[in-house]
Amino acid sequence: MAFRKLAVAAGLTVALGMATSAQAETFKYAFQGELKGLDPYSLNETFSLGTLGNVYEGLTRRGPELEIQPALAESWEVVEPTRWRFHLRKGVKFHNGNDFTADDVVFSADRVRSQESDLKTRIGADVKVEKVDDYTVDFVLPGPNPILHYEWDTWGIMDKEWAEENDTVKVMSASDESPSYAGLHANGTGPFKITGHETGVKTTFEENKDWWDYGNKKFNIDSVELTPIGSDATRVAALLSGELDMVYPVPVQDIQRVDGNDGTRALTGPELRTIFLGMDQMRDELLYSNVKGKNPFKDPKVRMAFYQAIDMEAIKQKIMRGLATPSALMISPFQFALSDQFERFPYDPEAAKKLLVEAGYPDGFEVTMDCPNDRYVNDEAICQAVVSMLAKIGVTVDLNAQPKAKYFAKVLQSNGFDTSFYLLGWTPGSFDSWNILSNIIHCRSEEGSEAPFNLGGYCNPKVDEITAKVLVENDPDKRNEMIAEAFKIHMDEVGHIPLHQQGLAWGVADDVELAQRADNTLMFYHVNKN
Amino acid sequence: MTAFIIRRLLQAVLVMLVVALIAFLMFRFVGDPINQMVGIETTPEQREALRVRLGLRDPILVQLARFIWNAAQFNFGTSYQFKQPVSEMILQRMPATLELSMVSAIFALIVGIPMGVYTGIRREAWLSKLFLTVSLVGISLPPFLIGILLIFIFAVNLQILPSFGRGQVVDLGFWSTGLLTVSGLKALILPAITLGLFQLTLIMRLVRSEMLEVLRTDYIKFARARGLTERAVNFGHALKNTMIPVITVTGLQLGSIIAFAIITETVFQWPGMGLLFLQSVQNVDIPIMAAYLMLIAFLFVVINLIVDILYTVVDPRVRLDGGAAV
């Protein structure tokens, strides 16, 4: 394998004491998880897609403020409401030297929608992709879709010839017997090439001097080394000791230490993920409660009582150490223009108690809460705080906090939504409210085809009606008004209890400048090292 | 002798089968692998299809039979997470773990034996008391704490040793080694100490008590009476006779060093098999977990077998009819 030879060469260089790379700028960083593979269609997960986004480019890309910019497509227009035309950039080459053309886009569109792909949501199965000429591609939709291209920054275009030559047209799946070529090798058009990939150990990148935008490049690093470091303490220590230029995430309790240390700083900001609580409103009797014969969460007053019993300011200060933005909505203000029209209901335990009395639970009741303990920032601590806050209004919550592998196995559709009260986080992959409406707020169907992540089964046909309209409305202002209307209904009925957008925390060496994107993605072309 | 070995081998097969069964039962309680394999937007139908493709919907007995049949042929399938053959991944990670284990075993021996001898001979010296106190720390502190402490002192504060990884490795084709480069050797120091400290303590205390016993025997007194030098008495006669239990214990401990490397590897992000295993537990990557557990079980079985055989060679008094020590 290529990286083996490279490792030998690199090893010998060091062994012989020759420092050949004196002026080369290598950017070394660590993330808590590992890059699972190099095939950009195998896993729909932020870190994998973001990292491979340095190698594979989409027709669009997103800038530091997550604004959509042209990338492999120079421009696009909506010819008819259901026909989008993309004009491709000319003169772009893949890392292996092949030309980028419309054939590659058509091929990638087929591959990304194939059976084994995990990114099928990028383009609907019934969208037709038509090559007009070598540098023009039309997407013909079954109905209007204003957000067709919102997720295309993470749909990397692959080289048709390369995939066919190396027999890697099929996306690798765990049920396959032999490894796929694309899972271990990469060939994109992006600013960086992968020069070595040892699964779970190290991945190395080198700048691509033939990148189409190399003339305007804003980075000065020429190679990158990614090491996964799972242990929080070790990851922070590796930054403090000066071995690494950047690590993420930094646990909130270590932010001060990273900031106080000479030569490093903590870079914090709001993330897109919204953390919220959900309640089973579907069953006639809760699975885990002492209330028999009826379901207290069917009463909006009980849900409102829960809402007002939770002191978000305390959670923000004490548990998140300031690194959280309490949220009135189920979506980050970055992703919804009318967010400022909404405000959280006030924290008011007295009002909450009164609501419980009105609902017929003067002495409260008991319920079990499901909570992950290794998925979101301080997830278990948040749940514990919620438990003690609810105790103050007389509700006894039995907390069941588990590792994410067990938690998700219990509460998701595959296990029949086995929960009464839960904490979950959600980032709309499409950067758009419709994703939240359709996945979490829409009425749920038992087999899970509709709103599979509406674990509590909140349901209002009026909201569903609006959701259907939002999907096909092409006018952005009208569309936002509709979304706001749906969110308003959901909020007034307390369909869920949104808590906050958790914060991002990266640890960065002082001599490094980079852009922290709110989707927790690091683009190498934003990195400068002095 | 042959009959003895065959009998032991049959027992070994039985042990492996039991481990396979227990491992298989455990996998039913570690969580849902599908959820770790796909992004959150994957629809329930797609998840179900994947579950069927992976054979997770087959009857349990069918799954168990398939697992044992494949394991018997050293086929552990493809990793759910990395989509690579598991046997290949484990082989890639094995050199890191074995190097670390060997170095810490050697470290434990060459430091532990002299310390044991010294504390055995100079029972009252303050240095002996210091050694014994330190050894108490080595036995009572958990390895991850020792590791983090060492990282804090030598990597963060003094900045003389790396806090994670293997440094620069040289690939010999079948084996990747960190022993040939400066950064590789530096990277070995802290993990090897962390992993070896417990063994060091054990060996030191073992040597000390053996020394104390041997020094009381008649032949040592006679040796002294004959006017032999202290050095000849202590090292030529006493130490030699303490070595048999030390060698036995070290051999037996080798298996647990490799198995316990999980914690050290996690603290130092040492890219060995233990780290791979721990990550696979978090990800519910059943094929990797299965392969690792079988491998470790196999290792223990082999080490025990060798020790048994050595016993019969070294000490003919050990009867061959099933009375062999464990």
JSON list of N, CA, C and O in Angstrom, two decimals, chain A residues 8 34 36 43-44 115 118 120 172 175-176 184 199 228-230 234 241 243 405-406 408 412-413 435 453, chain B residues 29 32 35-37 39-42 44 46 53 78 81-84 93 155 162-163 171 267 269 279 284:
[
{"chain": "A", "resi": 8, "resn": "VAL", "atom": "N", "xyz": [7.66, 4.18, 5.56]},
{"chain": "A", "resi": 8, "resn": "VAL", "atom": "CA", "xyz": [9.06, 3.75, 5.60]},
{"chain": "A", "resi": 8, "resn": "VAL", "atom": "C", "xyz": [9.96, 4.94, 5.29]},
{"chain": "A", "resi": 8, "resn": "VAL", "atom": "O", "xyz": [10.91, 5.24, 6.02]},
{"chain": "A", "resi": 34, "resn": "GLU", "atom": "N", "xyz": [-12.79, 8.93, 15.23]},
{"chain": "A", "resi": 34, "resn": "GLU", "atom": "CA", "xyz": [-11.89, 8.65, 14.13]},
{"chain": "A", "resi": 34, "resn": "GLU", "atom": "C", "xyz": [-12.62, 8.74, 12.80]},
{"chain": "A", "resi": 34, "resn": "GLU", "atom": "O", "xyz": [-13.84, 8.69, 12.73]},
{"chain": "A", "resi": 36, "resn": "LYS", "atom": "N", "xyz": [-13.90, 7.15, 9.82]},
{"chain": "A", "resi": 36, "resn": "LYS", "atom": "CA", "xyz": [-14.25, 5.74, 9.69]},
{"chain": "A", "resi": 36, "resn": "LYS", "atom": "C", "xyz": [-13.82, 5.13, 8.37]},
{"chain": "A", "resi": 36, "resn": "LYS", "atom": "O", "xyz": [-13.63, 3.94, 8.25]},
{"chain": "A", "resi": 43, "resn": "LEU", "atom": "N", "xyz": [-21.05, 7.30, 5.28]},
{"chain": "A", "resi": 43, "resn": "LEU", "atom": "CA", "xyz": [-21.57, 7.67, 6.60]},
{"chain": "A", "resi": 43, "resn": "LEU", "atom": "C", "xyz": [-22.00, 9.14, 6.60]},
{"chain": "A", "resi": 43, "resn": "LEU", "atom": "O", "xyz": [-21.21, 10.03, 6.31]},
{"chain": "A", "resi": 44, "resn": "ASN", "atom": "N", "xyz": [-23.26, 9.36, 6.94]},
{"chain": "A", "resi": 44, "resn": "ASN", "atom": "CA", "xyz": [-23.81, 10.71, 6.99]},
{"chain": "A", "resi": 44, "resn": "ASN", "atom": "C", "xyz": [-23.56, 11.28, 8.37]},
{"chain": "A", "resi": 44, "resn": "ASN", "atom": "O", "xyz": [-24.44, 11.27, 9.22]},
{"chain": "A", "resi": 115, "resn": "GLN", "atom": "N", "xyz": [-28.30, 1.82, -3.14]},
{"chain": "A", "resi": 115, "resn": "GLN", "atom": "CA", "xyz": [-28.78, 1.05, -1.99]},
{"chain": "A", "resi": 115, "resn": "GLN", "atom": "C", "xyz": [-27.89, 1.20, -0.76]},
{"chain": "A", "resi": 115, "resn": "GLN", "atom": "O", "xyz": [-28.36, 1.41, 0.35]},
{"chain": "A", "resi": 118, "resn": "ASP", "atom": "N", "xyz": [-25.26, 6.07, 2.49]},
{"chain": "A", "resi": 118, "resn": "ASP", "atom": "CA", "xyz": [-25.91, 6.59, 3.69]},
{"chain": "A", "resi": 118, "resn": "ASP", "atom": "C", "xyz": [-26.34, 8.04, 3.47]},
{"chain": "A", "resi": 118, "resn": "ASP", "atom": "O", "xyz": [-26.83, 8.70, 4.36]},
{"chain": "A", "resi": 120, "resn": "LYS", "atom": "N", "xyz": [-28.51, 9.16, 1.06]},
{"chain": "A", "resi": 120, "resn": "LYS", "atom": "CA", "xyz": [-29.60, 9.17, 0.08]},
{"chain": "A", "resi": 120, "resn": "LYS", "atom": "C", "xyz": [-30.42, 10.44, 0.15]},
{"chain": "A", "resi": 120, "resn": "LYS", "atom": "O", "xyz": [-31.07, 10.82, -0.83]},
{"chain": "A", "resi": 172, "resn": "MET", "atom": "N", "xyz": [-19.24, 0.88, -0.17]},
{"chain": "A", "resi": 172, "resn": "MET", "atom": "CA", "xyz": [-18.91, -0.22, 0.73]},
{"chain": "A", "resi": 172, "resn": "MET", "atom": "C", "xyz": [-19.95, -0.34, 1.84]},
{"chain": "A", "resi": 172, "resn": "MET", "atom": "O", "xyz": [-20.39, 0.63, 2.42]},
{"chain": "A", "resi": 175, "resn": "SER", "atom": "N", "xyz": [-21.86, -5.46, 5.18]},
{"chain": "A", "resi": 175, "resn": "SER", "atom": "CA", "xyz": [-22.23, -6.83, 4.86]},
{"chain": "A", "resi": 175, "resn": "SER", "atom": "C", "xyz": [-21.37, -7.37, 3.73]},
{"chain": "A", "resi": 175, "resn": "SER", "atom": "O", "xyz": [-21.48, -8.53, 3.37]},
{"chain": "A", "resi": 176, "resn": "ASP", "atom": "N", "xyz": [-20.50, -6.53, 3.16]},
{"chain": "A", "resi": 176, "resn": "ASP", "atom": "CA", "xyz": [-19.62, -7.01, 2.08]},
{"chain": "A", "resi": 176, "resn": "ASP", "atom": "C", "xyz": [-18.47, -7.81, 2.65]},
{"chain": "A", "resi": 176, "resn": "ASP", "atom": "O", "xyz": [-18.07, -7.62, 3.78]},
{"chain": "A", "resi": 184, "resn": "LEU", "atom": "N", "xyz": [-10.58, 3.08, 1.11]},
{"chain": "A", "resi": 184, "resn": "LEU", "atom": "CA", "xyz": [-9.19, 3.21, 1.55]},
{"chain": "A", "resi": 184, "resn": "LEU", "atom": "C", "xyz": [-8.39, 4.22, 0.72]},
{"chain": "A", "resi": 184, "resn": "LEU", "atom": "O", "xyz": [-7.27, 4.54, 1.05]},
{"chain": "A", "resi": 199, "resn": "THR", "atom": "N", "xyz": [-6.43, 3.47, 9.47]},
{"chain": "A", "resi": 199, "resn": "THR", "atom": "CA", "xyz": [-7.73, 3.55, 10.13]},
{"chain": "A", "resi": 199, "resn": "THR", "atom": "C", "xyz": [-7.61, 3.68, 11.64]},
{"chain": "A", "resi": 199, "resn": "THR", "atom": "O", "xyz": [-6.99, 2.86, 12.29]},
{"chain": "A", "resi": 228, "resn": "PRO", "atom": "N", "xyz": [-6.90, 10.76, 15.78]},
{"chain": "A", "resi": 228, "resn": "PRO", "atom": "CA", "xyz": [-8.03, 10.70, 16.70]},
{"chain": "A", "resi": 228, "resn": "PRO", "atom": "C", "xyz": [-7.52, 10.48, 18.12]},
{"chain": "A", "resi": 228, "resn": "PRO", "atom": "O", "xyz": [-6.65, 9.64, 18.33]},
{"chain": "A", "resi": 229, "resn": "ILE", "atom": "N", "xyz": [-7.99, 11.27, 19.08]},
{"chain": "A", "resi": 229, "resn": "ILE", "atom": "CA", "xyz": [-7.64, 11.03, 20.49]},
{"chain": "A", "resi": 229, "resn": "ILE", "atom": "C", "xyz": [-8.95, 10.97, 21.27]},
{"chain": "A", "resi": 229, "resn": "ILE", "atom": "O", "xyz": [-9.62, 11.98, 21.45]},
{"chain": "A", "resi": 230, "resn": "GLY", "atom": "N", "xyz": [-9.30, 9.80, 21.71]},
{"chain": "A", "resi": 230, "resn": "GLY", "atom": "CA", "xyz": [-10.59, 9.59, 22.35]},
{"chain": "A", "resi": 230, "resn": "GLY", "atom": "C", "xyz": [-10.67, 10.13, 23.76]},
{"chain": "A", "resi": 230, "resn": "GLY", "atom": "O", "xyz": [-11.68, 10.66, 24.18]},
{"chain": "A", "resi": 234, "resn": "THR", "atom": "N", "xyz": [-6.19, 13.33, 27.60]},
{"chain": "A", "resi": 234, "resn": "THR", "atom": "CA", "xyz": [-5.03, 13.20, 26.73]},
{"chain": "A", "resi": 234, "resn": "THR", "atom": "C", "xyz": [-5.08, 14.22, 25.59]},
{"chain": "A", "resi": 234, "resn": "THR", "atom": "O", "xyz": [-4.08, 14.82, 25.22]},
{"chain": "A", "resi": 241, "resn": "SER", "atom": "N", "xyz": [0.78, 20.68, 25.73]},
{"chain": "A", "resi": 241, "resn": "SER", "atom": "CA", "xyz": [2.20, 20.38, 25.65]},
{"chain": "A", "resi": 241, "resn": "SER", "atom": "C", "xyz": [2.80, 20.88, 24.35]},
{"chain": "A", "resi": 241, "resn": "SER", "atom": "O", "xyz": [4.00, 20.75, 24.13]},
{"chain": "A", "resi": 243, "resn": "GLU", "atom": "N", "xyz": [2.30, 19.72, 21.37]},
{"chain": "A", "resi": 243, "resn": "GLU", "atom": "CA", "xyz": [2.49, 18.72, 20.32]},
{"chain": "A", "resi": 243, "resn": "GLU", "atom": "C", "xyz": [1.51, 18.91, 19.17]},
{"chain": "A", "resi": 243, "resn": "GLU", "atom": "O", "xyz": [1.78, 18.53, 18.05]},
{"chain": "A", "resi": 405, "resn": "ALA", "atom": "N", "xyz": [-25.05, 4.01, 22.65]},
{"chain": "A", "resi": 405, "resn": "ALA", "atom": "CA", "xyz": [-25.36, 2.78, 21.92]},
{"chain": "A", "resi": 405, "resn": "ALA", "atom": "C", "xyz": [-26.60, 2.12, 22.51]},
{"chain": "A", "resi": 405, "resn": "ALA", "atom": "O", "xyz": [-27.45, 1.60, 21.79]},
{"chain": "A", "resi": 406, "resn": "LYS", "atom": "N", "xyz": [-26.69, 2.14, 23.84]},
{"chain": "A", "resi": 406, "resn": "LYS", "atom": "CA", "xyz": [-27.84, 1.51, 24.48]},
{"chain": "A", "resi": 406, "resn": "LYS", "atom": "C", "xyz": [-29.05, 2.43, 24.47]},
{"chain": "A", "resi": 406, "resn": "LYS", "atom": "O", "xyz": [-30.18, 1.98, 24.30]},
{"chain": "A", "resi": 408, "resn": "PHE", "atom": "N", "xyz": [-29.95, 4.81, 22.28]},
{"chain": "A", "resi": 408, "resn": "PHE", "atom": "CA", "xyz": [-30.64, 4.88, 20.99]},
{"chain": "A", "resi": 408, "resn": "PHE", "atom": "C", "xyz": [-31.32, 3.55, 20.66]},
{"chain": "A", "resi": 408, "resn": "PHE", "atom": "O", "xyz": [-32.38, 3.52, 20.05]},
{"chain": "A", "resi": 412, "resn": "LEU", "atom": "N", "xyz": [-35.41, 4.57, 19.94]},
{"chain": "A", "resi": 412, "resn": "LEU", "atom": "CA", "xyz": [-35.74, 4.85, 18.54]},
{"chain": "A", "resi": 412, "resn": "LEU", "atom": "C", "xyz": [-36.84, 3.93, 18.01]},
{"chain": "A", "resi": 412, "resn": "LEU", "atom": "O", "xyz": [-37.28, 3.00, 18.67]},
{"chain": "A", "resi": 413, "resn": "GLN", "atom": "N", "xyz": [-37.20, 4.22, 16.77]},
{"chain": "A", "resi": 413, "resn": "GLN", "atom": "CA", "xyz": [-38.31, 3.51, 16.13]},
{"chain": "A", "resi": 413, "resn": "GLN", "atom": "C", "xyz": [-38.08, 2.00, 16.12]},
{"chain": "A", "resi": 413, "resn": "GLN", "atom": "O", "xyz": [-39.02, 1.22, 16.30]},
{"chain": "A", "resi": 435, "resn": "ASN", "atom": "N", "xyz": [-36.54, 20.29, 7.70]},
{"chain": "A", "resi": 435, "resn": "ASN", "atom": "CA", "xyz": [-35.96, 19.06, 8.22]},
{"chain": "A", "resi": 435, "resn": "ASN", "atom": "C", "xyz": [-36.49, 18.76, 9.63]},
{"chain": "A", "resi": 435, "resn": "ASN", "atom": "O", "xyz": [-36.83, 17.64, 9.96]},
{"chain": "A", "resi": 453, "resn": "PHE", "atom": "N", "xyz": [-38.25, 10.52, 14.07]},
{"chain": "A", "resi": 453, "resn": "PHE", "atom": "CA", "xyz": [-37.55, 10.97, 15.28]},
{"chain": "A", "resi": 453, "resn": "PHE", "atom": "C", "xyz": [-38.45, 11.79, 16.19]},
{"chain": "A", "resi": 453, "resn": "PHE", "atom": "O", "xyz": [-37.98, 12.43, 17.12]},
{"chain": "B", "resi": 29, "resn": "PHE", "atom": "N", "xyz": [-26.30, -7.51, 24.51]},
{"chain": "B", "resi": 29, "resn": "PHE", "atom": "CA", "xyz": [-26.61, -6.48, 25.50]},
{"chain": "B", "resi": 29, "resn": "PHE", "atom": "C", "xyz": [-25.78, -5.22, 25.36]},
{"chain": "B", "resi": 29, "resn": "PHE", "atom": "O", "xyz": [-25.80, -4.36, 26.21]},
{"chain": "B", "resi": 32, "resn": "ASP", "atom": "N", "xyz": [-27.39, -1.29, 20.02]},
{"chain": "B", "resi": 32, "resn": "ASP", "atom": "CA", "xyz": [-27.79, -1.54, 18.64]},
{"chain": "B", "resi": 32, "resn": "ASP", "atom": "C", "xyz": [-26.69, -1.10, 17.68]},
{"chain": "B", "resi": 32, "resn": "ASP", "atom": "O", "xyz": [-26.40, 0.09, 17.58]},
{"chain": "B", "resi": 35, "resn": "ASN", "atom": "N", "xyz": [-27.51, 1.64, 14.70]},
{"chain": "B", "resi": 35, "resn": "ASN", "atom": "CA", "xyz": [-27.60, 3.07, 14.95]},
{"chain": "B", "resi": 35, "resn": "ASN", "atom": "C", "xyz": [-26.22, 3.74, 14.90]},
{"chain": "B", "resi": 35, "resn": "ASN", "atom": "O", "xyz": [-26.12, 4.93, 14.62]},
{"chain": "B", "resi": 36, "resn": "GLN", "atom": "N", "xyz": [-25.18, 2.96, 15.19]},
{"chain": "B", "resi": 36, "resn": "GLN", "atom": "CA", "xyz": [-23.83, 3.52, 15.15]},
{"chain": "B", "resi": 36, "resn": "GLN", "atom": "C", "xyz": [-23.27, 3.52, 13.74]},
{"chain": "B", "resi": 36, "resn": "GLN", "atom": "O", "xyz": [-22.23, 4.10, 13.47]},
{"chain": "B", "resi": 37, "resn": "MET", "atom": "N", "xyz": [-23.92, 2.80, 12.84]},
{"chain": "B", "resi": 37, "resn": "MET", "atom": "CA", "xyz": [-23.34, 2.63, 11.50]},
{"chain": "B", "resi": 37, "resn": "MET", "atom": "C", "xyz": [-23.85, 3.65, 10.52]},
{"chain": "B", "resi": 37, "resn": "MET", "atom": "O", "xyz": [-23.26, 3.86, 9.47]},
{"chain": "B", "resi": 39, "resn": "GLY", "atom": "N", "xyz": [-26.03, 7.48, 9.58]},
{"chain": "B", "resi": 39, "resn": "GLY", "atom": "CA", "xyz": [-26.32, 8.82, 10.04]},
{"chain": "B", "resi": 39, "resn": "GLY", "atom": "C", "xyz": [-27.75, 8.88, 10.57]},
{"chain": "B", "resi": 39, "resn": "GLY", "atom": "O", "xyz": [-28.54, 7.96, 10.35]},
{"chain": "B", "resi": 40, "resn": "ILE", "atom": "N", "xyz": [-28.06, 9.98, 11.25]},
{"chain": "B", "resi": 40, "resn": "ILE", "atom": "CA", "xyz": [-29.35, 10.03, 11.94]},
{"chain": "B", "resi": 40, "resn": "ILE", "atom": "C", "xyz": [-30.51, 10.14, 10.98]},
{"chain": "B", "resi": 40, "resn": "ILE", "atom": "O", "xyz": [-31.64, 9.80, 11.29]},
{"chain": "B", "resi": 41, "resn": "GLU", "atom": "N", "xyz": [-30.24, 10.57, 9.74]},
{"chain": "B", "resi": 41, "resn": "GLU", "atom": "CA", "xyz": [-31.35, 10.75, 8.81]},
{"chain": "B", "resi": 41, "resn": "GLU", "atom": "C", "xyz": [-31.74, 9.48, 8.06]},
{"chain": "B", "resi": 41, "resn": "GLU", "atom": "O", "xyz": [-32.67, 9.49, 7.26]},
{"chain": "B", "resi": 42, "resn": "THR", "atom": "N", "xyz": [-31.01, 8.41, 8.30]},
{"chain": "B", "resi": 42, "resn": "THR", "atom": "CA", "xyz": [-31.33, 7.17, 7.62]},
{"chain": "B", "resi": 42, "resn": "THR", "atom": "C", "xyz": [-32.71, 6.67, 8.07]},
{"chain": "B", "resi": 42, "resn": "THR", "atom": "O", "xyz": [-32.98, 6.62, 9.26]},
{"chain": "B", "resi": 44, "resn": "PRO", "atom": "N", "xyz": [-36.07, 4.38, 8.86]},
{"chain": "B", "resi": 44, "resn": "PRO", "atom": "CA", "xyz": [-36.25, 3.07, 9.51]},
{"chain": "B", "resi": 44, "resn": "PRO", "atom": "C", "xyz": [-36.21, 1.91, 8.51]},
{"chain": "B", "resi": 44, "resn": "PRO", "atom": "O", "xyz": [-35.65, 0.86, 8.82]},
{"chain": "B", "resi": 46, "resn": "GLN", "atom": "N", "xyz": [-34.53, 1.72, 5.74]},
{"chain": "B", "resi": 46, "resn": "GLN", "atom": "CA", "xyz": [-33.14, 1.49, 5.34]},
{"chain": "B", "resi": 46, "resn": "GLN", "atom": "C", "xyz": [-32.37, 0.80, 6.47]},
{"chain": "B", "resi": 46, "resn": "GLN", "atom": "O", "xyz": [-31.54, -0.07, 6.22]},
{"chain": "B", "resi": 53, "resn": "ARG", "atom": "N", "xyz": [-29.40, -7.47, 6.00]},
{"chain": "B", "resi": 53, "resn": "ARG", "atom": "CA", "xyz": [-28.19, -7.79, 5.24]},
{"chain": "B", "resi": 53, "resn": "ARG", "atom": "C", "xyz": [-27.08, -8.30, 6.15]},
{"chain": "B", "resi": 53, "resn": "ARG", "atom": "O", "xyz": [-26.30, -9.16, 5.77]},
{"chain": "B", "resi": 78, "resn": "THR", "atom": "N", "xyz": [-16.25, -8.42, 8.52]},
{"chain": "B", "resi": 78, "resn": "THR", "atom": "CA", "xyz": [-15.91, -7.05, 8.20]},
{"chain": "B", "resi": 78, "resn": "THR", "atom": "C", "xyz": [-16.38, -6.15, 9.33]},
{"chain": "B", "resi": 78, "resn": "THR", "atom": "O", "xyz": [-17.48, -6.33, 9.84]},
{"chain": "B", "resi": 81, "resn": "GLN", "atom": "N", "xyz": [-17.96, -0.60, 11.48]},
{"chain": "B", "resi": 81, "resn": "GLN", "atom": "CA", "xyz": [-17.64, 0.82, 11.42]},
{"chain": "B", "resi": 81, "resn": "GLN", "atom": "C", "xyz": [-16.70, 1.16, 10.28]},
{"chain": "B", "resi": 81, "resn": "GLN", "atom": "O", "xyz": [-16.89, 2.14, 9.59]},
{"chain": "B", "resi": 82, "resn": "PHE", "atom": "N", "xyz": [-15.67, 0.35, 10.11]},
{"chain": "B", "resi": 82, "resn": "PHE", "atom": "CA", "xyz": [-14.61, 0.74, 9.19]},
{"chain": "B", "resi": 82, "resn": "PHE", "atom": "C", "xyz": [-14.71, 0.04, 7.85]},
{"chain": "B", "resi": 82, "resn": "PHE", "atom": "O", "xyz": [-13.97, 0.34, 6.93]},
{"chain": "B", "resi": 83, "resn": "LYS", "atom": "N", "xyz": [-15.62, -0.94, 7.75]},
{"chain": "B", "resi": 83, "resn": "LYS", "atom": "CA", "xyz": [-15.83, -1.66, 6.51]},
{"chain": "B", "resi": 83, "resn": "LYS", "atom": "C", "xyz": [-14.53, -2.28, 5.99]},
{"chain": "B", "resi": 83, "resn": "LYS", "atom": "O", "xyz": [-14.23, -2.23, 4.82]},
{"chain": "B", "resi": 84, "resn": "GLN", "atom": "N", "xyz": [-13.74, -2.78, 6.91]},
{"chain": "B", "resi": 84, "resn": "GLN", "atom": "CA", "xyz": [-12.50, -3.46, 6.54]},
{"chain": "B", "resi": 84, "resn": "GLN", "atom": "C", "xyz": [-12.48, -4.82, 7.22]},
{"chain": "B", "resi": 84, "resn": "GLN", "atom": "O", "xyz": [-13.09, -5.00, 8.27]},
{"chain": "B", "resi": 93, "resn": "ARG", "atom": "N", "xyz": [-2.76, -3.69, 14.09]},
{"chain": "B", "resi": 93, "resn": "ARG", "atom": "CA", "xyz": [-2.62, -3.08, 15.41]},
{"chain": "B", "resi": 93, "resn": "ARG", "atom": "C", "xyz": [-1.76, -3.92, 16.35]},
{"chain": "B", "resi": 93, "resn": "ARG", "atom": "O", "xyz": [-1.35, -3.43, 17.39]},
{"chain": "B", "resi": 155, "resn": "ALA", "atom": "N", "xyz": [4.81, 15.55, 29.92]},
{"chain": "B", "resi": 155, "resn": "ALA", "atom": "CA", "xyz": [4.43, 16.10, 28.62]},
{"chain": "B", "resi": 155, "resn": "ALA", "atom": "C", "xyz": [3.99, 17.56, 28.74]},
{"chain": "B", "resi": 155, "resn": "ALA", "atom": "O", "xyz": [4.48, 18.43, 28.03]},
{"chain": "B", "resi": 162, "resn": "PRO", "atom": "N", "xyz": [6.40, 12.86, 24.65]},
{"chain": "B", "resi": 162, "resn": "PRO", "atom": "CA", "xyz": [5.09, 13.03, 24.01]},
{"chain": "B", "resi": 162, "resn": "PRO", "atom": "C", "xyz": [3.96, 12.48, 24.87]},
{"chain": "B", "resi": 162, "resn": "PRO", "atom": "O", "xyz": [4.16, 11.56, 25.66]},
{"chain": "B", "resi": 163, "resn": "SER", "atom": "N", "xyz": [2.78, 13.05, 24.72]},
{"chain": "B", "resi": 163, "resn": "SER", "atom": "CA", "xyz": [1.66, 12.64, 25.55]},
{"chain": "B", "resi": 163, "resn": "SER", "atom": "C", "xyz": [0.80, 11.58, 24.87]},
{"chain": "B", "resi": 163, "resn": "SER", "atom": "O", "xyz": [-0.02, 10.96, 25.51]},
{"chain": "B", "resi": 171, "resn": "ASP", "atom": "N", "xyz": [7.96, 0.89, 8.93]},
{"chain": "B", "resi": 171, "resn": "ASP", "atom": "CA", "xyz": [7.20, -0.26, 8.52]},
{"chain": "B", "resi": 171, "resn": "ASP", "atom": "C", "xyz": [8.11, -1.29, 7.86]},
{"chain": "B", "resi": 171, "resn": "ASP", "atom": "O", "xyz": [8.79, -1.00, 6.88]},
{"chain": "B", "resi": 267, "resn": "VAL", "atom": "N", "xyz": [-5.39, 5.76, 27.45]},
{"chain": "B", "resi": 267, "resn": "VAL", "atom": "CA", "xyz": [-4.88, 7.01, 28.02]},
{"chain": "B", "resi": 267, "resn": "VAL", "atom": "C", "xyz": [-3.86, 7.66, 27.07]},
{"chain": "B", "resi": 267, "resn": "VAL", "atom": "O", "xyz": [-3.85, 8.86, 26.89]},
{"chain": "B", "resi": 269, "resn": "GLN", "atom": "N", "xyz": [-3.53, 7.08, 23.80]},
{"chain": "B", "resi": 269, "resn": "GLN", "atom": "CA", "xyz": [-3.92, 6.95, 22.40]},
{"chain": "B", "resi": 269, "resn": "GLN", "atom": "C", "xyz": [-2.89, 6.10, 21.66]},
{"chain": "B", "resi": 269, "resn": "GLN", "atom": "O", "xyz": [-2.43, 6.42, 20.58]},
{"chain": "B", "resi": 279, "resn": "GLN", "atom": "N", "xyz": [-12.66, 1.22, 21.43]},
{"chain": "B", "resi": 279, "resn": "GLN", "atom": "CA", "xyz": [-13.45, 2.01, 20.49]},
{"chain": "B", "resi": 279, "resn": "GLN", "atom": "C", "xyz": [-14.59, 1.17, 19.93]},
{"chain": "B", "resi": 279, "resn": "GLN", "atom": "O", "xyz": [-15.69, 1.66, 19.71]},
{"chain": "B", "resi": 284, "resn": "VAL", "atom": "N", "xyz": [-20.26, -0.35, 19.27]},
{"chain": "B", "resi": 284, "resn": "VAL", "atom": "CA", "xyz": [-20.96, -1.63, 19.07]},
{"chain": "B", "resi": 284, "resn": "VAL", "atom": "C", "xyz": [-20.50, -2.30, 17.78]},
{"chain": "B", "resi": 284, "resn": "VAL", "atom": "O", "xyz": [-21.29, -2.76, 16.97]}
]
